Amino acid sequence: MSAGQPLRLSPIMAGAWRMAEWQMPVAERLRWIEHHLALGVSSFDHADIYGHHSVQQLFGQALALSPGLRQRLQIVSKCGIRLVAPGQPGQAIKHYDSSAAHVRASVEASLTALGTDHLDLLLIHRPDALMDADELADVFADLQRQGKVLHFGASNFSPSQFALLHQRWPLAGHQIEFSPLHLAPLHDGVLDQCQALGLPAMAWSPLAGGRLFTRDDAAALRVRQALLALAAECQVSLTTAAIAWVLRHPSRPRPILGSRRSQVSAEAVAALGLRLDRQQWYRVWIAATGHELP
Amino acid sequence: MSAGQPLRLSPIMAGAWRMAEWQMPVAERLRWIEHHLALGVSSFDHADIYGHHSVQQLFGQALALSPGLRQRLQIVSKCGIRLVAPGQPGQAIKHYDSSAAHVRASVEASLTALGTDHLDLLLIHRPDALMDADELADVFADLQRQGKVLHFGASNFSPSQFALLHQRWPLAGHQIEFSPLHLAPLHDGVLDQCQALGLPAMAWSPLAGGRLFTRDDAAALRVRQALLALAAECQVSLTTAAIAWVLRHPSRPRPILGSRRSQVSAEAVAALGLRLDRQQWYRVWIAATGHELP
Amino acid sequence: MSAGQPLRLSPIMAGAWRMAEWQMPVAERLRWIEHHLALGVSSFDHADIYGHHSVQQLFGQALALSPGLRQRLQIVSKCGIRLVAPGQPGQAIKHYDSSAAHVRASVEASLTALGTDHLDLLLIHRPDALMDADELADVFADLQRQGKVLHFGASNFSPSQFALLHQRWPLAGHQIEFSPLHLAPLHDGVLDQCQALGLPAMAWSPLAGGRLFTRDDAAALRVRQALLALAAECQVSLTTAAIAWVLRHPSRPRPILGSRRSQVSAEAVAALGLRLDRQQWYRVWIAATGHELP
């Protein structure tokens, strides 16, 4: 794998952000990775800060058990949020930092924790109001030249922030919140931009962080009912129906599933074989917005 | 007329969307068309769904009475909304559909109903969240090559949706809601984009669907009073004053008048000779927003 | 100085908008200018309408006392707002006017009042909904050819309005409201655009028109407390801390200070030597928004 090659991401991605909470022994972590690979889920989503800066190391320990594993998967990581956390001296408040020094330090720490020599994709985690696009482009160039990061992207940016950074450095993807309970990217220009630039969106919380299954607010109830009807109609699970809804956008967003149970990812993978028709898709949209189309 | 020629639209357009309600015998429909042509209103606005899919046929029946008529007028039509309607089996909910298959089928049905071999301009009626710009550009290319549609555009799109489709296919116009009671396109970037691209806007409901004349909400009362003062000052009708206000934007929006009485169109045409000065125009803006300029 | 040269603006600017209220004798006005020049504040911000159209003349009278002065400073002025004011016959309501005729007349009046043969930078004061970008570009070209205005820009435009005009004429800057109590340009695309185009922003009311010091609304209280803590930490004044906050944005906005006391400008100039770190900057952002970062 090298920087000259286009970014490869599996159509369904696995999110490691809760791995620390799962309290898995290292062998179980390895099984979690292997189960995903067996499902065709080869892209793993990280960030320097997940699990109070512990997740990448937990993942790296599992990787270390199986030498050939690294080259069978892609690692996406993020930087740019600074937490108040042990091991982060000098941080008094949570803030954003897209400075060259922090990006460089974060990448080094990620590579060490993961036990790898490169990240496949590094995302700026949140839009830093102080982002200096030239400074970032320079550090991206360095990191790519050194082979430490193959591709760069952003996360949770507005279209104008994304366009600014993309003008200085060719970004390879945009990770955004998108689910039947979070429709904003359909209407705020973010998914239009992904389609216009021919770039993959990655969808975090595609199941709305579980709210689809458990919450009782009016929108969640309406959407759950619509998805359950769809699931019954298509003879699939609620998870499969929800992921099929996310996948239906023409920019083909890659849903990131973050469950300890690889069964959830299996249900997401099943959605790759289910193409909703427009009426099915719009029934969920109408349930989510609470109104008919104009 | 051919695809190689620039789109020609009359500065005032006639909207047929209520033609089914008018219950006119075919000879009267023909007179309605001819009255408009005599006024210089040569562009007629349609959509596949108007009058529950009946208007294009009513219009086509009138055209058929007068063989040379078609080449003296331009037909704008739209597709992309699917209604729950008799003759539309399989539609359970109103939804949007900008798929190649639906666009193609809709154009064929429009040509048959209108009894013509081409549309001058086809608009995607509403922004379909599932719009695949490449798929649409491909079907536009086919339809243009076949001579069935000379030009393409959009309706009710956001600037980023319009830019996405325009990137793949050179759009020829944008039909939007714009009136003294609907100022949004002045401030949300839509009219900036029309001016930047040098493309005509077409204004639907330029009289706010009659609300200008009849409603008693606070904004309607304020705007009516401002327009009546303007009308008195310029010695024109309220309709002429309102249309002059719409026409004053530098992108020269084409108002679409949808009245059975061609007198309304005549009053709109009269507005072409009336150029409001900036104070006159801003008095109406201030009445509409309810506040002074900052 | 000529149009071929890039625009030169001092990093801190002086605003003359309240000069009429100051009731200064002409010799004192001259001292005010000279004090600023001594501080390195060489760019003076005007508009045709400031002080009910009186400020430029007050400034010009001071300039006239010291023949070599003009070439040591830059004059920024604005046009495009028409007030109801004595000496402005025919104006019945405040409105915007970006017509060629008004821009030309305003520039002539500004040159006469200021007693100079050129403006360094002319800004369109407010976004005129009736702005014709071609018409403006033509009058800009004329005024530049005649040597009457060296550079052109805009003020208070949305990104799409700015992009439209910039498409027709290369704008040299954008003057906007920006302060710890007015964060909008950080998030609405305006400062992204300045950075993307490599153009200077100029920040009006960088001290929120004094609200930072005197008001008791919740946001003002929170921001004042955050800035006072910052000021104590850095051993600078509240003004210096606030201006350092404005200057910290990577597009390097130029704050415009509009006080009769050149001491205020001196405190602003002191901020040029103070680079806030990200935590310091974000503490103020959090105080201003009233919430933590997501």
PDB file of N, CA, C and O in Angstrom, chain A residues 14 41 51 68 95 138 154 157 159 162 164 171 189 194 199 206 210 217 220 248 256 266 270 283:
ATOM      1  N   ALA A  14     -15.838  -0.804  10.545  1.00  0.00           N
ATOM      2  CA  ALA A  14     -15.977  -1.148  11.967  1.00  0.00           C
ATOM      3  C   ALA A  14     -15.395  -0.017  12.820  1.00  0.00           C
ATOM      4  O   ALA A  14     -14.269   0.420  12.580  1.00  0.00           O
ATOM      5  N   VAL A  41     -15.487  -6.633   6.219  1.00  0.00           N
ATOM      6  CA  VAL A  41     -15.373  -5.330   6.869  1.00  0.00           C
ATOM      7  C   VAL A  41     -13.902  -5.124   7.213  1.00  0.00           C
ATOM      8  O   VAL A  41     -13.421  -5.572   8.260  1.00  0.00           O
ATOM      9  N   GLY A  51     -11.571   6.179  23.978  1.00  0.00           N
ATOM     10  CA  GLY A  51     -11.270   5.490  25.231  1.00  0.00           C
ATOM     11  C   GLY A  51     -10.242   6.221  26.064  1.00  0.00           C
ATOM     12  O   GLY A  51      -9.359   5.588  26.644  1.00  0.00           O
ATOM     13  N   GLY A  68       0.508 -11.098  10.059  1.00  0.00           N
ATOM     14  CA  GLY A  68       0.064 -10.738   8.699  1.00  0.00           C
ATOM     15  C   GLY A  68      -1.183  -9.874   8.654  1.00  0.00           C
ATOM     16  O   GLY A  68      -1.636  -9.479   7.584  1.00  0.00           O
ATOM     17  N   HIS A  95     -10.440  21.262  23.776  1.00  0.00           N
ATOM     18  CA  HIS A  95     -10.420  22.231  22.677  1.00  0.00           C
ATOM     19  C   HIS A  95      -9.934  21.553  21.408  1.00  0.00           C
ATOM     20  O   HIS A  95      -9.605  20.359  21.420  1.00  0.00           O
ATOM     21  N   ASP A 138       0.891  21.540   4.599  1.00  0.00           N
ATOM     22  CA  ASP A 138       2.326  21.282   4.723  1.00  0.00           C
ATOM     23  C   ASP A 138       2.600  20.042   5.562  1.00  0.00           C
ATOM     24  O   ASP A 138       3.443  19.212   5.206  1.00  0.00           O
ATOM     25  N   ALA A 154     -11.405  14.762   6.398  1.00  0.00           N
ATOM     26  CA  ALA A 154     -11.930  15.577   7.484  1.00  0.00           C
ATOM     27  C   ALA A 154     -13.169  14.908   8.061  1.00  0.00           C
ATOM     28  O   ALA A 154     -13.692  13.945   7.505  1.00  0.00           O
ATOM     29  N   PHE A 157     -16.990  18.558   9.106  1.00  0.00           N
ATOM     30  CA  PHE A 157     -16.757  19.891   8.553  1.00  0.00           C
ATOM     31  C   PHE A 157     -18.019  20.398   7.856  1.00  0.00           C
ATOM     32  O   PHE A 157     -18.839  19.616   7.367  1.00  0.00           O
ATOM     33  N   PRO A 159     -19.522  22.415   4.485  1.00  0.00           N
ATOM     34  CA  PRO A 159     -19.015  22.425   3.102  1.00  0.00           C
ATOM     35  C   PRO A 159     -17.946  23.489   2.867  1.00  0.00           C
ATOM     36  O   PRO A 159     -16.976  23.231   2.161  1.00  0.00           O
ATOM     37  N   PHE A 162     -14.663  22.288   4.419  1.00  0.00           N
ATOM     38  CA  PHE A 162     -14.106  21.174   3.648  1.00  0.00           C
ATOM     39  C   PHE A 162     -13.500  21.689   2.340  1.00  0.00           C
ATOM     40  O   PHE A 162     -12.407  21.286   1.941  1.00  0.00           O
ATOM     41  N   LEU A 164     -12.307  24.631   1.725  1.00  0.00           N
ATOM     42  CA  LEU A 164     -11.068  25.368   2.015  1.00  0.00           C
ATOM     43  C   LEU A 164      -9.877  24.420   2.124  1.00  0.00           C
ATOM     44  O   LEU A 164      -8.828  24.630   1.500  1.00  0.00           O
ATOM     45  N   LEU A 171      -8.350  16.054  -0.437  1.00  0.00           N
ATOM     46  CA  LEU A 171      -8.882  15.196   0.622  1.00  0.00           C
ATOM     47  C   LEU A 171      -9.485  13.934   0.022  1.00  0.00           C
ATOM     48  O   LEU A 171      -9.941  13.927  -1.126  1.00  0.00           O
ATOM     49  N   GLY A 189     -25.812  20.462   2.221  1.00  0.00           N
ATOM     50  CA  GLY A 189     -24.769  20.550   1.205  1.00  0.00           C
ATOM     51  C   GLY A 189     -23.625  19.573   1.395  1.00  0.00           C
ATOM     52  O   GLY A 189     -22.798  19.411   0.491  1.00  0.00           O
ATOM     53  N   CYS A 194     -19.884  15.725  -1.303  1.00  0.00           N
ATOM     54  CA  CYS A 194     -19.252  14.417  -1.488  1.00  0.00           C
ATOM     55  C   CYS A 194     -19.511  13.912  -2.902  1.00  0.00           C
ATOM     56  O   CYS A 194     -18.603  13.424  -3.577  1.00  0.00           O
ATOM     57  N   LEU A 199     -16.136  11.888  -3.659  1.00  0.00           N
ATOM     58  CA  LEU A 199     -15.450  11.395  -2.465  1.00  0.00           C
ATOM     59  C   LEU A 199     -16.396  10.593  -1.590  1.00  0.00           C
ATOM     60  O   LEU A 199     -17.566  10.935  -1.454  1.00  0.00           O
ATOM     61  N   PRO A 206     -24.601   5.434  12.398  1.00  0.00           N
ATOM     62  CA  PRO A 206     -25.651   5.185  11.398  1.00  0.00           C
ATOM     63  C   PRO A 206     -26.904   4.579  12.019  1.00  0.00           C
ATOM     64  O   PRO A 206     -27.961   4.587  11.393  1.00  0.00           O
ATOM     65  N   GLY A 210     -27.816   3.842  18.821  1.00  0.00           N
ATOM     66  CA  GLY A 210     -28.751   2.976  19.521  1.00  0.00           C
ATOM     67  C   GLY A 210     -30.124   3.600  19.739  1.00  0.00           C
ATOM     68  O   GLY A 210     -31.083   2.906  20.080  1.00  0.00           O
ATOM     69  N   ASP A 217     -38.558   9.214  22.158  1.00  0.00           N
ATOM     70  CA  ASP A 217     -38.964  10.526  21.630  1.00  0.00           C
ATOM     71  C   ASP A 217     -39.771  10.297  20.352  1.00  0.00           C
ATOM     72  O   ASP A 217     -39.709   9.233  19.730  1.00  0.00           O
ATOM     73  N   ALA A 220     -37.929   9.210  17.119  1.00  0.00           N
ATOM     74  CA  ALA A 220     -37.403   7.844  17.206  1.00  0.00           C
ATOM     75  C   ALA A 220     -38.529   6.822  17.075  1.00  0.00           C
ATOM     76  O   ALA A 220     -38.386   5.808  16.381  1.00  0.00           O
ATOM     77  N   ARG A 248     -28.303   3.828   0.663  1.00  0.00           N
ATOM     78  CA  ARG A 248     -29.055   4.119  -0.565  1.00  0.00           C
ATOM     79  C   ARG A 248     -28.680   5.451  -1.199  1.00  0.00           C
ATOM     80  O   ARG A 248     -28.945   5.690  -2.374  1.00  0.00           O
ATOM     81  N   ILE A 256     -20.358   3.161   9.668  1.00  0.00           N
ATOM     82  CA  ILE A 256     -19.388   2.684  10.648  1.00  0.00           C
ATOM     83  C   ILE A 256     -20.148   2.069  11.806  1.00  0.00           C
ATOM     84  O   ILE A 256     -20.868   2.770  12.526  1.00  0.00           O
ATOM     85  N   ALA A 266     -22.507  -8.001  10.807  1.00  0.00           N
ATOM     86  CA  ALA A 266     -23.030  -8.957   9.822  1.00  0.00           C
ATOM     87  C   ALA A 266     -24.376  -8.484   9.277  1.00  0.00           C
ATOM     88  O   ALA A 266     -24.655  -8.576   8.077  1.00  0.00           O
ATOM     89  N   ALA A 270     -25.311  -7.429   5.444  1.00  0.00           N
ATOM     90  CA  ALA A 270     -26.474  -7.955   4.712  1.00  0.00           C
ATOM     91  C   ALA A 270     -27.178  -6.851   3.930  1.00  0.00           C
ATOM     92  O   ALA A 270     -27.792  -7.099   2.886  1.00  0.00           O
ATOM     93  N   ARG A 283     -40.382   6.757   2.762  1.00  0.00           N
ATOM     94  CA  ARG A 283     -41.238   6.492   3.924  1.00  0.00           C
ATOM     95  C   ARG A 283     -40.466   6.773   5.208  1.00  0.00           C
ATOM     96  O   ARG A 283     -41.011   7.357   6.165  1.00  0.00           O
TER      97      ARG A 283
END
